[in-house]
PDB file of C-alpha atoms and ligand atoms in Angstrom:
ATOM      1  CA  MET P  17     -22.535   9.812   3.710  1.00  0.00           C
ATOM      2  CA  LEU P  18     -19.414  11.736   1.631  1.00  0.00           C
ATOM      3  CA  THR P  19     -18.287  10.940  -1.523  1.00  0.00           C
ATOM      4  CA  ILE P  20     -14.768  10.762  -2.748  1.00  0.00           C
ATOM      5  CA  ALA P  21     -13.514  10.571  -6.118  1.00  0.00           C
ATOM      6  CA  LEU P  22     -10.931   8.229  -6.353  1.00  0.00           C
ATOM      7  CA  PRO P  23      -8.456   8.080  -9.753  1.00  0.00           C
ATOM      8  CA  LYS P  24      -7.940   4.373 -11.329  1.00  0.00           C
ATOM      9  CA  GLY P  25      -4.611   3.819 -12.458  1.00  0.00           C
ATOM     10  CA  ARG P  26      -0.770   4.917 -11.750  1.00  0.00           C
ATOM     11  CA  LEU P  27      -2.042   6.943  -8.972  1.00  0.00           C
ATOM     12  CA  MET P  28      -4.248   4.864  -6.771  1.00  0.00           C
ATOM     13  CA  ASP P  29      -1.959   2.989  -5.018  1.00  0.00           C
ATOM     14  CA  LYS P  30      -0.355   5.780  -3.593  1.00  0.00           C
ATOM     15  CA  VAL P  31      -3.328   7.554  -2.797  1.00  0.00           C
ATOM     16  CA  LEU P  32      -4.787   4.549  -1.063  1.00  0.00           C
ATOM     17  CA  GLU P  33      -1.190   4.665   0.750  1.00  0.00           C
ATOM     18  CA  LEU P  34      -1.698   8.442   2.036  1.00  0.00           C
ATOM     19  CA  LEU P  35      -5.300   7.668   2.915  1.00  0.00           C
ATOM     20  CA  ALA P  36      -4.557   4.919   5.270  1.00  0.00           C
ATOM     21  CA  GLU P  37      -1.717   6.743   6.635  1.00  0.00           C
ATOM     22  CA  ALA P  38      -4.131   9.342   7.723  1.00  0.00           C
ATOM     23  CA  GLN P  39      -6.869   6.954   8.842  1.00  0.00           C
ATOM     24  CA  ILE P  40      -9.298   8.041   6.525  1.00  0.00           C
ATOM     25  CA  ILE P  41      -9.542   4.017   5.278  1.00  0.00           C
ATOM     26  CA  ASP P  42      -8.828   1.633   7.678  1.00  0.00           C
ATOM     27  CA  SER P  43      -6.084  -0.255   5.423  1.00  0.00           C
ATOM     28  CA  LYS P  44      -5.342   0.755   1.562  1.00  0.00           C
ATOM     29  CA  GLU P  45      -6.416  -3.040   0.992  1.00  0.00           C
ATOM     30  CA  LEU P  46     -10.128  -1.161   1.093  1.00  0.00           C
ATOM     31  CA  CYS P  47     -10.634   0.302  -2.581  1.00  0.00           C
ATOM     32  CA  GLU P  48      -8.520  -3.331  -3.957  1.00  0.00           C
ATOM     33  CA  GLN P  49     -10.682  -6.281  -3.187  1.00  0.00           C
ATOM     34  CA  SER P  50     -12.335  -6.318  -6.473  1.00  0.00           C
ATOM     35  CA  ARG P  51     -13.363  -4.526  -9.798  1.00  0.00           C
ATOM     36  CA  LYS P  52     -16.046  -2.867  -8.176  1.00  0.00           C
ATOM     37  CA  LEU P  53     -16.592   1.060  -9.133  1.00  0.00           C
ATOM     38  CA  ILE P  54     -17.922   1.799  -5.876  1.00  0.00           C
ATOM     39  CA  ILE P  55     -17.447   1.199  -2.569  1.00  0.00           C
ATOM     40  CA  GLU P  56     -18.716   1.815   0.742  1.00  0.00           C
ATOM     41  CA  ASP P  57     -17.257   1.998   4.169  1.00  0.00           C
ATOM     42  CA  PRO P  58     -20.006   2.952   6.561  1.00  0.00           C
ATOM     43  CA  LYS P  59     -18.306   2.718   9.394  1.00  0.00           C
ATOM     44  CA  ALA P  60     -16.401   6.047   8.348  1.00  0.00           C
ATOM     45  CA  ASN P  61     -19.555   7.450   6.703  1.00  0.00           C
ATOM     46  CA  PHE P  62     -17.458   7.521   3.057  1.00  0.00           C
ATOM     47  CA  ARG P  63     -18.597   6.079  -0.506  1.00  0.00           C
ATOM     48  CA  TYR P  64     -15.719   5.893  -2.973  1.00  0.00           C
ATOM     49  CA  ILE P  65     -16.017   5.969  -6.309  1.00  0.00           C
ATOM     50  CA  LEU P  66     -13.271   4.703  -8.692  1.00  0.00           C
ATOM     51  CA  ALA P  67     -13.195   6.732 -12.157  1.00  0.00           C
ATOM     52  CA  LYS P  68     -10.704   7.508 -14.993  1.00  0.00           C
ATOM     53  CA  PRO P  69      -8.461  10.261 -13.766  1.00  0.00           C
ATOM     54  CA  ILE P  70      -9.974  12.580 -16.577  1.00  0.00           C
ATOM     55  CA  ASP P  71     -13.499  12.153 -15.470  1.00  0.00           C
ATOM     56  CA  VAL P  72     -12.861  13.052 -11.525  1.00  0.00           C
ATOM     57  CA  PRO P  73     -13.334  16.213 -11.628  1.00  0.00           C
ATOM     58  CA  THR P  74     -16.331  16.053 -13.354  1.00  0.00           C
ATOM     59  CA  TYR P  75     -17.446  14.110 -11.206  1.00  0.00           C
ATOM     60  CA  VAL P  76     -16.530  16.651  -8.849  1.00  0.00           C
ATOM     61  CA  GLU P  77     -18.132  19.583 -10.582  1.00  0.00           C
ATOM     62  CA  HIS P  78     -21.403  17.790 -10.530  1.00  0.00           C
ATOM     63  CA  GLY P  79     -21.627  16.789  -7.144  1.00  0.00           C
ATOM     64  CA  VAL P  80     -22.119  13.731  -7.782  1.00  0.00           C
ATOM     65  CA  ALA P  81     -18.237  13.162  -5.839  1.00  0.00           C
ATOM     66  CA  ASP P  82     -17.881  16.542  -2.390  1.00  0.00           C
ATOM     67  CA  LEU P  83     -14.119  15.296  -2.690  1.00  0.00           C
ATOM     68  CA  GLY P  84     -11.789  14.287  -5.822  1.00  0.00           C
ATOM     69  CA  VAL P  85      -8.141  12.877  -6.216  1.00  0.00           C
ATOM     70  CA  VAL P  86      -6.434  14.214  -9.016  1.00  0.00           C
ATOM     71  CA  GLY P  87      -2.861  15.232 -11.157  1.00  0.00           C
ATOM     72  CA  LYS P  88      -2.749  19.155 -11.655  1.00  0.00           C
ATOM     73  CA  ASP P  89      -2.323  17.898 -15.358  1.00  0.00           C
ATOM     74  CA  ILE P  90      -5.703  16.559 -15.551  1.00  0.00           C
ATOM     75  CA  LEU P  91      -7.294  19.417 -13.403  1.00  0.00           C
ATOM     76  CA  ILE P  92      -5.714  22.022 -15.514  1.00  0.00           C
ATOM     77  CA  GLU P  93      -6.650  20.449 -18.110  1.00  0.00           C
ATOM     78  CA  SER P  94     -10.224  19.153 -17.461  1.00  0.00           C
ATOM     79  CA  GLU P  95     -11.219  23.628 -17.431  1.00  0.00           C
ATOM     80  CA  ARG P  96     -13.546  21.631 -14.292  1.00  0.00           C
ATOM     81  CA  LEU P  97     -14.964  24.149 -11.985  1.00  0.00           C
ATOM     82  CA  VAL P  98     -13.928  23.042  -8.664  1.00  0.00           C
ATOM     83  CA  TYR P  99     -11.974  24.022  -5.157  1.00  0.00           C
ATOM     84  CA  GLU P 100      -8.185  23.059  -5.544  1.00  0.00           C
ATOM     85  CA  LEU P 101      -7.804  22.609  -1.577  1.00  0.00           C
ATOM     86  CA  MET P 102      -4.351  20.600  -1.231  1.00  0.00           C
ATOM     87  CA  ASP P 103      -1.159  19.514  -2.884  1.00  0.00           C
ATOM     88  CA  LEU P 104      -0.960  15.867  -1.538  1.00  0.00           C
ATOM     89  CA  GLY P 105       2.813  15.859  -2.140  1.00  0.00           C
ATOM     90  CA  ILE P 106       2.310  12.580  -4.491  1.00  0.00           C
ATOM     91  CA  GLY P 107       2.396  11.275  -7.475  1.00  0.00           C
ATOM     92  CA  LYS P 108       5.192  14.181  -8.271  1.00  0.00           C
ATOM     93  CA  CYS P 109       6.283  14.220 -12.075  1.00  0.00           C
ATOM     94  CA  ARG P 110       6.463  17.213 -14.927  1.00  0.00           C
ATOM     95  CA  MET P 111       5.132  18.295 -17.901  1.00  0.00           C
ATOM     96  CA  ILE P 112       7.339  18.459 -20.529  1.00  0.00           C
ATOM     97  CA  VAL P 113       7.962  19.528 -24.380  1.00  0.00           C
ATOM     98  CA  ALA P 114      10.557  16.634 -26.213  1.00  0.00           C
ATOM     99  CA  VAL P 115      11.514  15.927 -29.336  1.00  0.00           C
ATOM    100  CA  SER P 116      13.184  12.859 -30.862  1.00  0.00           C
ATOM    101  CA  ASP P 117      17.004  13.104 -30.525  1.00  0.00           C
ATOM    102  CA  GLN P 118      17.683  13.374 -34.033  1.00  0.00           C
ATOM    103  CA  SER P 119      15.637  16.882 -34.131  1.00  0.00           C
ATOM    104  CA  ASN P 120      18.037  19.845 -34.414  1.00  0.00           C
ATOM    105  CA  LEU P 121      15.973  21.875 -31.935  1.00  0.00           C
ATOM    106  CA  ASN P 122      17.341  22.705 -28.769  1.00  0.00           C
ATOM    107  CA  GLU P 123      14.468  25.145 -27.378  1.00  0.00           C
ATOM    108  CA  VAL P 124      10.785  25.422 -26.988  1.00  0.00           C
ATOM    109  CA  LYS P 125      11.086  28.973 -29.177  1.00  0.00           C
ATOM    110  CA  GLU P 126      12.694  27.129 -32.025  1.00  0.00           C
ATOM    111  CA  LEU P 127       9.596  25.491 -32.592  1.00  0.00           C
ATOM    112  CA  GLY P 128       8.491  27.003 -36.205  1.00  0.00           C
ATOM    113  CA  PHE P 129       4.914  28.724 -36.501  1.00  0.00           C
ATOM    114  CA  SER P 130       3.802  25.375 -38.560  1.00  0.00           C
ATOM    115  CA  ALA P 131       4.955  23.400 -35.680  1.00  0.00           C
ATOM    116  CA  LYS P 132       3.069  20.118 -35.322  1.00  0.00           C
ATOM    117  CA  VAL P 133       2.784  18.986 -32.020  1.00  0.00           C
ATOM    118  CA  ALA P 134       1.581  15.706 -30.000  1.00  0.00           C
ATOM    119  CA  THR P 135      -0.426  15.347 -26.950  1.00  0.00           C
ATOM    120  CA  LYS P 136      -2.832  14.364 -24.756  1.00  0.00           C
ATOM    121  CA  TYR P 137      -3.119  17.572 -23.521  1.00  0.00           C
ATOM    122  CA  PRO P 138      -4.707  19.700 -25.968  1.00  0.00           C
ATOM    123  CA  ASN P 139      -6.181  23.061 -23.353  1.00  0.00           C
ATOM    124  CA  ILE P 140      -1.995  22.437 -21.613  1.00  0.00           C
ATOM    125  CA  THR P 141      -0.261  22.085 -25.132  1.00  0.00           C
ATOM    126  CA  THR P 142      -2.654  25.468 -26.703  1.00  0.00           C
ATOM    127  CA  SER P 143      -1.881  27.627 -23.736  1.00  0.00           C
ATOM    128  CA  PHE P 144       1.259  26.886 -23.453  1.00  0.00           C
ATOM    129  CA  PHE P 145       2.748  27.684 -26.704  1.00  0.00           C
ATOM    130  CA  ARG P 146       0.449  30.865 -27.013  1.00  0.00           C
ATOM    131  CA  SER P 147       2.214  32.239 -24.269  1.00  0.00           C
ATOM    132  CA  HIS P 148       5.574  31.507 -26.042  1.00  0.00           C
ATOM    133  CA  GLY P 149       4.140  33.238 -28.866  1.00  0.00           C
ATOM    134  CA  ILE P 150       4.007  30.113 -31.056  1.00  0.00           C
ATOM    135  CA  GLN P 151       0.780  29.043 -32.841  1.00  0.00           C
ATOM    136  CA  SER P 152       1.114  24.974 -33.074  1.00  0.00           C
ATOM    137  CA  GLU P 153      -1.098  22.233 -34.529  1.00  0.00           C
ATOM    138  CA  ILE P 154      -2.128  20.467 -31.969  1.00  0.00           C
ATOM    139  CA  ILE P 155      -2.399  16.375 -32.615  1.00  0.00           C
ATOM    140  CA  GLU P 156      -4.407  15.044 -29.804  1.00  0.00           C
ATOM    141  CA  LEU P 157      -3.500  11.263 -28.889  1.00  0.00           C
ATOM    142  CA  ASN P 158      -4.529   8.970 -26.559  1.00  0.00           C
ATOM    143  CA  GLY P 159      -1.261   7.492 -24.863  1.00  0.00           C
ATOM    144  CA  SER P 160       1.922   6.326 -26.380  1.00  0.00           C
ATOM    145  CA  ILE P 161       2.861  10.190 -27.464  1.00  0.00           C
ATOM    146  CA  GLU P 162       6.215   9.313 -27.111  1.00  0.00           C
ATOM    147  CA  LEU P 163       6.029   7.388 -30.578  1.00  0.00           C
ATOM    148  CA  ALA P 164       4.675  10.779 -32.598  1.00  0.00           C
ATOM    149  CA  PRO P 165       8.291  12.540 -33.430  1.00  0.00           C
ATOM    150  CA  LEU P 166       9.812   8.917 -34.062  1.00  0.00           C
ATOM    151  CA  VAL P 167       7.309   8.301 -36.751  1.00  0.00           C
ATOM    152  CA  GLY P 168       7.197  11.702 -38.237  1.00  0.00           C
ATOM    153  CA  LEU P 169       3.694  12.332 -37.178  1.00  0.00           C
ATOM    154  CA  ALA P 170       5.046  15.240 -34.652  1.00  0.00           C
ATOM    155  CA  ASP P 171       8.154  17.863 -34.290  1.00  0.00           C
ATOM    156  CA  ALA P 172       7.558  17.623 -30.831  1.00  0.00           C
ATOM    157  CA  ILE P 173       5.413  16.211 -27.681  1.00  0.00           C
ATOM    158  CA  VAL P 174       3.992  17.427 -24.768  1.00  0.00           C
ATOM    159  CA  ASP P 175       3.618  15.224 -21.986  1.00  0.00           C
ATOM    160  CA  ILE P 176       4.505  14.286 -18.739  1.00  0.00           C
ATOM    161  CA  THR P 177       7.658  12.694 -17.542  1.00  0.00           C
ATOM    162  CA  GLU P 178       8.188  10.886 -14.253  1.00  0.00           C
ATOM    163  CA  THR P 179      11.464   8.739 -14.164  1.00  0.00           C
ATOM    164  CA  GLY P 180      12.414   9.592 -17.502  1.00  0.00           C
ATOM    165  CA  THR P 181      12.585   6.094 -18.587  1.00  0.00           C
ATOM    166  CA  THR P 182      10.171   6.256 -21.529  1.00  0.00           C
ATOM    167  CA  ILE P 183      11.890   9.080 -23.108  1.00  0.00           C
ATOM    168  CA  ARG P 184      15.184   8.322 -22.904  1.00  0.00           C
ATOM    169  CA  GLU P 185      14.345   4.667 -24.071  1.00  0.00           C
ATOM    170  CA  ASN P 186      12.681   6.409 -26.913  1.00  0.00           C
ATOM    171  CA  GLY P 187      15.573   7.972 -27.878  1.00  0.00           C
ATOM    172  CA  LEU P 188      13.619  11.556 -27.227  1.00  0.00           C
ATOM    173  CA  ARG P 189      15.300  14.734 -25.663  1.00  0.00           C
ATOM    174  CA  ILE P 190      13.464  17.480 -23.350  1.00  0.00           C
ATOM    175  CA  ILE P 191      13.163  21.086 -24.413  1.00  0.00           C
ATOM    176  CA  GLY P 192      11.622  23.030 -22.383  1.00  0.00           C
ATOM    177  CA  GLU P 193       9.742  22.752 -19.131  1.00  0.00           C
ATOM    178  CA  VAL P 194       5.615  23.680 -18.598  1.00  0.00           C
ATOM    179  CA  PHE P 195       4.858  22.717 -14.693  1.00  0.00           C
ATOM    180  CA  PRO P 196       6.238  20.439 -11.773  1.00  0.00           C
ATOM    181  CA  ILE P 197       2.705  18.066 -11.461  1.00  0.00           C
ATOM    182  CA  SER P 198       1.380  16.416  -7.480  1.00  0.00           C
ATOM    183  CA  ALA P 199      -1.665  15.040  -6.938  1.00  0.00           C
ATOM    184  CA  ARG P 200      -4.262  17.783  -5.718  1.00  0.00           C
ATOM    185  CA  LEU P 201      -7.774  17.151  -3.088  1.00  0.00           C
ATOM    186  CA  ILE P 202     -10.509  19.007  -5.168  1.00  0.00           C
ATOM    187  CA  ALA P 203     -13.696  19.415  -3.773  1.00  0.00           C
ATOM    188  CA  ASN P 204     -17.597  20.512  -5.487  1.00  0.00           C
ATOM    189  CA  HIS P 205     -18.482  24.572  -4.768  1.00  0.00           C
ATOM    190  CA  VAL P 206     -21.445  23.451  -3.253  1.00  0.00           C
ATOM    191  CA  SER P 207     -20.238  20.644  -0.785  1.00  0.00           C
ATOM    192  CA  TYR P 208     -17.213  22.403   0.760  1.00  0.00           C
ATOM    193  CA  LYS P 209     -20.101  24.980   2.293  1.00  0.00           C
ATOM    194  CA  LEU P 210     -22.543  22.387   3.130  1.00  0.00           C
ATOM    195  CA  HIS P 211     -20.382  20.018   4.912  1.00  0.00           C
ATOM    196  CA  TYR P 212     -17.237  22.569   5.683  1.00  0.00           C
ATOM    197  CA  LYS P 213     -16.168  20.524   9.068  1.00  0.00           C
ATOM    198  CA  LYS P 214     -16.277  17.348   7.414  1.00  0.00           C
ATOM    199  CA  LEU P 215     -14.015  18.517   4.851  1.00  0.00           C
ATOM    200  CA  GLN P 216     -12.192  20.358   6.981  1.00  0.00           C
ATOM    201  CA  ASP P 217     -11.475  17.623   9.417  1.00  0.00           C
ATOM    202  CA  ILE P 218     -10.443  15.096   5.994  1.00  0.00           C
ATOM    203  CA  GLN P 219      -8.279  18.217   4.871  1.00  0.00           C
ATOM    204  CA  GLU P 220      -6.658  18.108   8.495  1.00  0.00           C
ATOM    205  CA  LYS P 221      -5.778  14.631   8.819  1.00  0.00           C
ATOM    206  CA  LEU P 222      -4.050  14.781   5.634  1.00  0.00           C
ATOM    207  CA  GLU P 223      -2.090  17.546   6.016  1.00  0.00           C
ATOM    208  CA  GLY P 224      -0.884  15.488   9.295  1.00  0.00           C
ATOM    209  CA  VAL P 225       0.895  13.532   6.912  1.00  0.00           C
ATOM    210  CA  VAL P 226       1.448  15.075   3.245  1.00  0.00           C
ATOM    211  CA  GLN P 227       5.241  15.802   2.490  1.00  0.00           C
ATOM    212  CA  CYS P 228       5.479  18.255  -0.080  1.00  0.00           C
TER     213      CYS P 228
HETATM  214  C1  PRP N 310       2.853   7.974 -18.952  1.00  0.00           C
HETATM  215  C2  PRP N 310       3.629   9.386 -20.054  1.00  0.00           C
HETATM  216  C3  PRP N 310       4.696   8.796 -20.192  1.00  0.00           C
HETATM  217  C4  PRP N 310       5.148   7.763 -19.529  1.00  0.00           C
HETATM  218  C5  PRP N 310       6.313   8.584 -18.567  1.00  0.00           C
HETATM  219  O1  PRP N 310       2.036   7.225 -19.564  1.00  0.00           O
HETATM  220  O2  PRP N 310       2.069   9.873 -21.172  1.00  0.00           O
HETATM  221  O3  PRP N 310       4.577   8.009 -21.439  1.00  0.00           O
HETATM  222  O4  PRP N 310       4.048   7.904 -18.692  1.00  0.00           O
HETATM  223  O5  PRP N 310       6.941   7.678 -17.619  1.00  0.00           O
HETATM  224  P1  PRP N 310       8.506   7.632 -17.492  1.00  0.00           P
HETATM  225  O6  PRP N 310       9.134   9.206 -17.300  1.00  0.00           O
HETATM  226  O7  PRP N 310       8.555   7.456 -15.918  1.00  0.00           O
HETATM  227  O8  PRP N 310       8.854   6.726 -17.918  1.00  0.00           O
HETATM  228  P2  PRP N 310       1.340   6.184 -18.933  1.00  0.00           P
HETATM  229  O9  PRP N 310       2.093   5.097 -18.649  1.00  0.00           O
HETATM  230  O10 PRP N 310       0.418   6.968 -18.380  1.00  0.00           O
HETATM  231  O11 PRP N 310       0.692   5.473 -20.425  1.00  0.00           O
HETATM  232  P3  PRP N 310       0.256   6.241 -21.660  1.00  0.00           P
HETATM  233  O12 PRP N 310       1.475   6.492 -22.747  1.00  0.00           O
HETATM  234  O13 PRP N 310      -0.921   5.271 -22.023  1.00  0.00           O
HETATM  235  O14 PRP N 310      -0.178   7.544 -21.649  1.00  0.00           O
END
């Protein structure tokens, strides 16, 4: 039985739709039935584990899951050793740098050496600012990142934006792009070799329905 780690939260619905469309699961209701964290599909010989997105690469790296679905943002931030098999073309958004509308900053390079940057993504933020020659002070938060510049906790934020609503409604302004994001199919290194045919079959089914 193959184990696939799926991300709970906003990406879940889209992932289930994609799996159903690719006929990997019968219907998207499979994982919506309860608060169970392990769901078996004996007919297809798959088992699904439902994890917090940030933990999906950890389950896959350790081989507890053979495959996983996770956003590119989480994949980079987690720095886990897994294979990235394909772009699933869902969960599209952007990682951006934003400041308060009241700020006089217009570009990332204008952030000074003592710039305070709030984020849920300390690794990505550190390497992004380093690549711009800026040594920022990272303030790590766990959510509602947009609040930080509004209350004077940070000069800027690095966060994801999808519709732009949160940025707009909180009087923030984008001054830089870090990278575009979408969901990725990832695999454990050993599983990829051991179950190559099965994993290839899943990948081919997904390639048949993915629209990038
Ligand atoms: C994410 C992100 C932004 C928001 C952007 O937060 O951190 O706050 O979504 O979406 P939008 O551009 O469509 O408005 P999430 O909802 O995951 O919750 P969080 O604030 O707890 O991180």
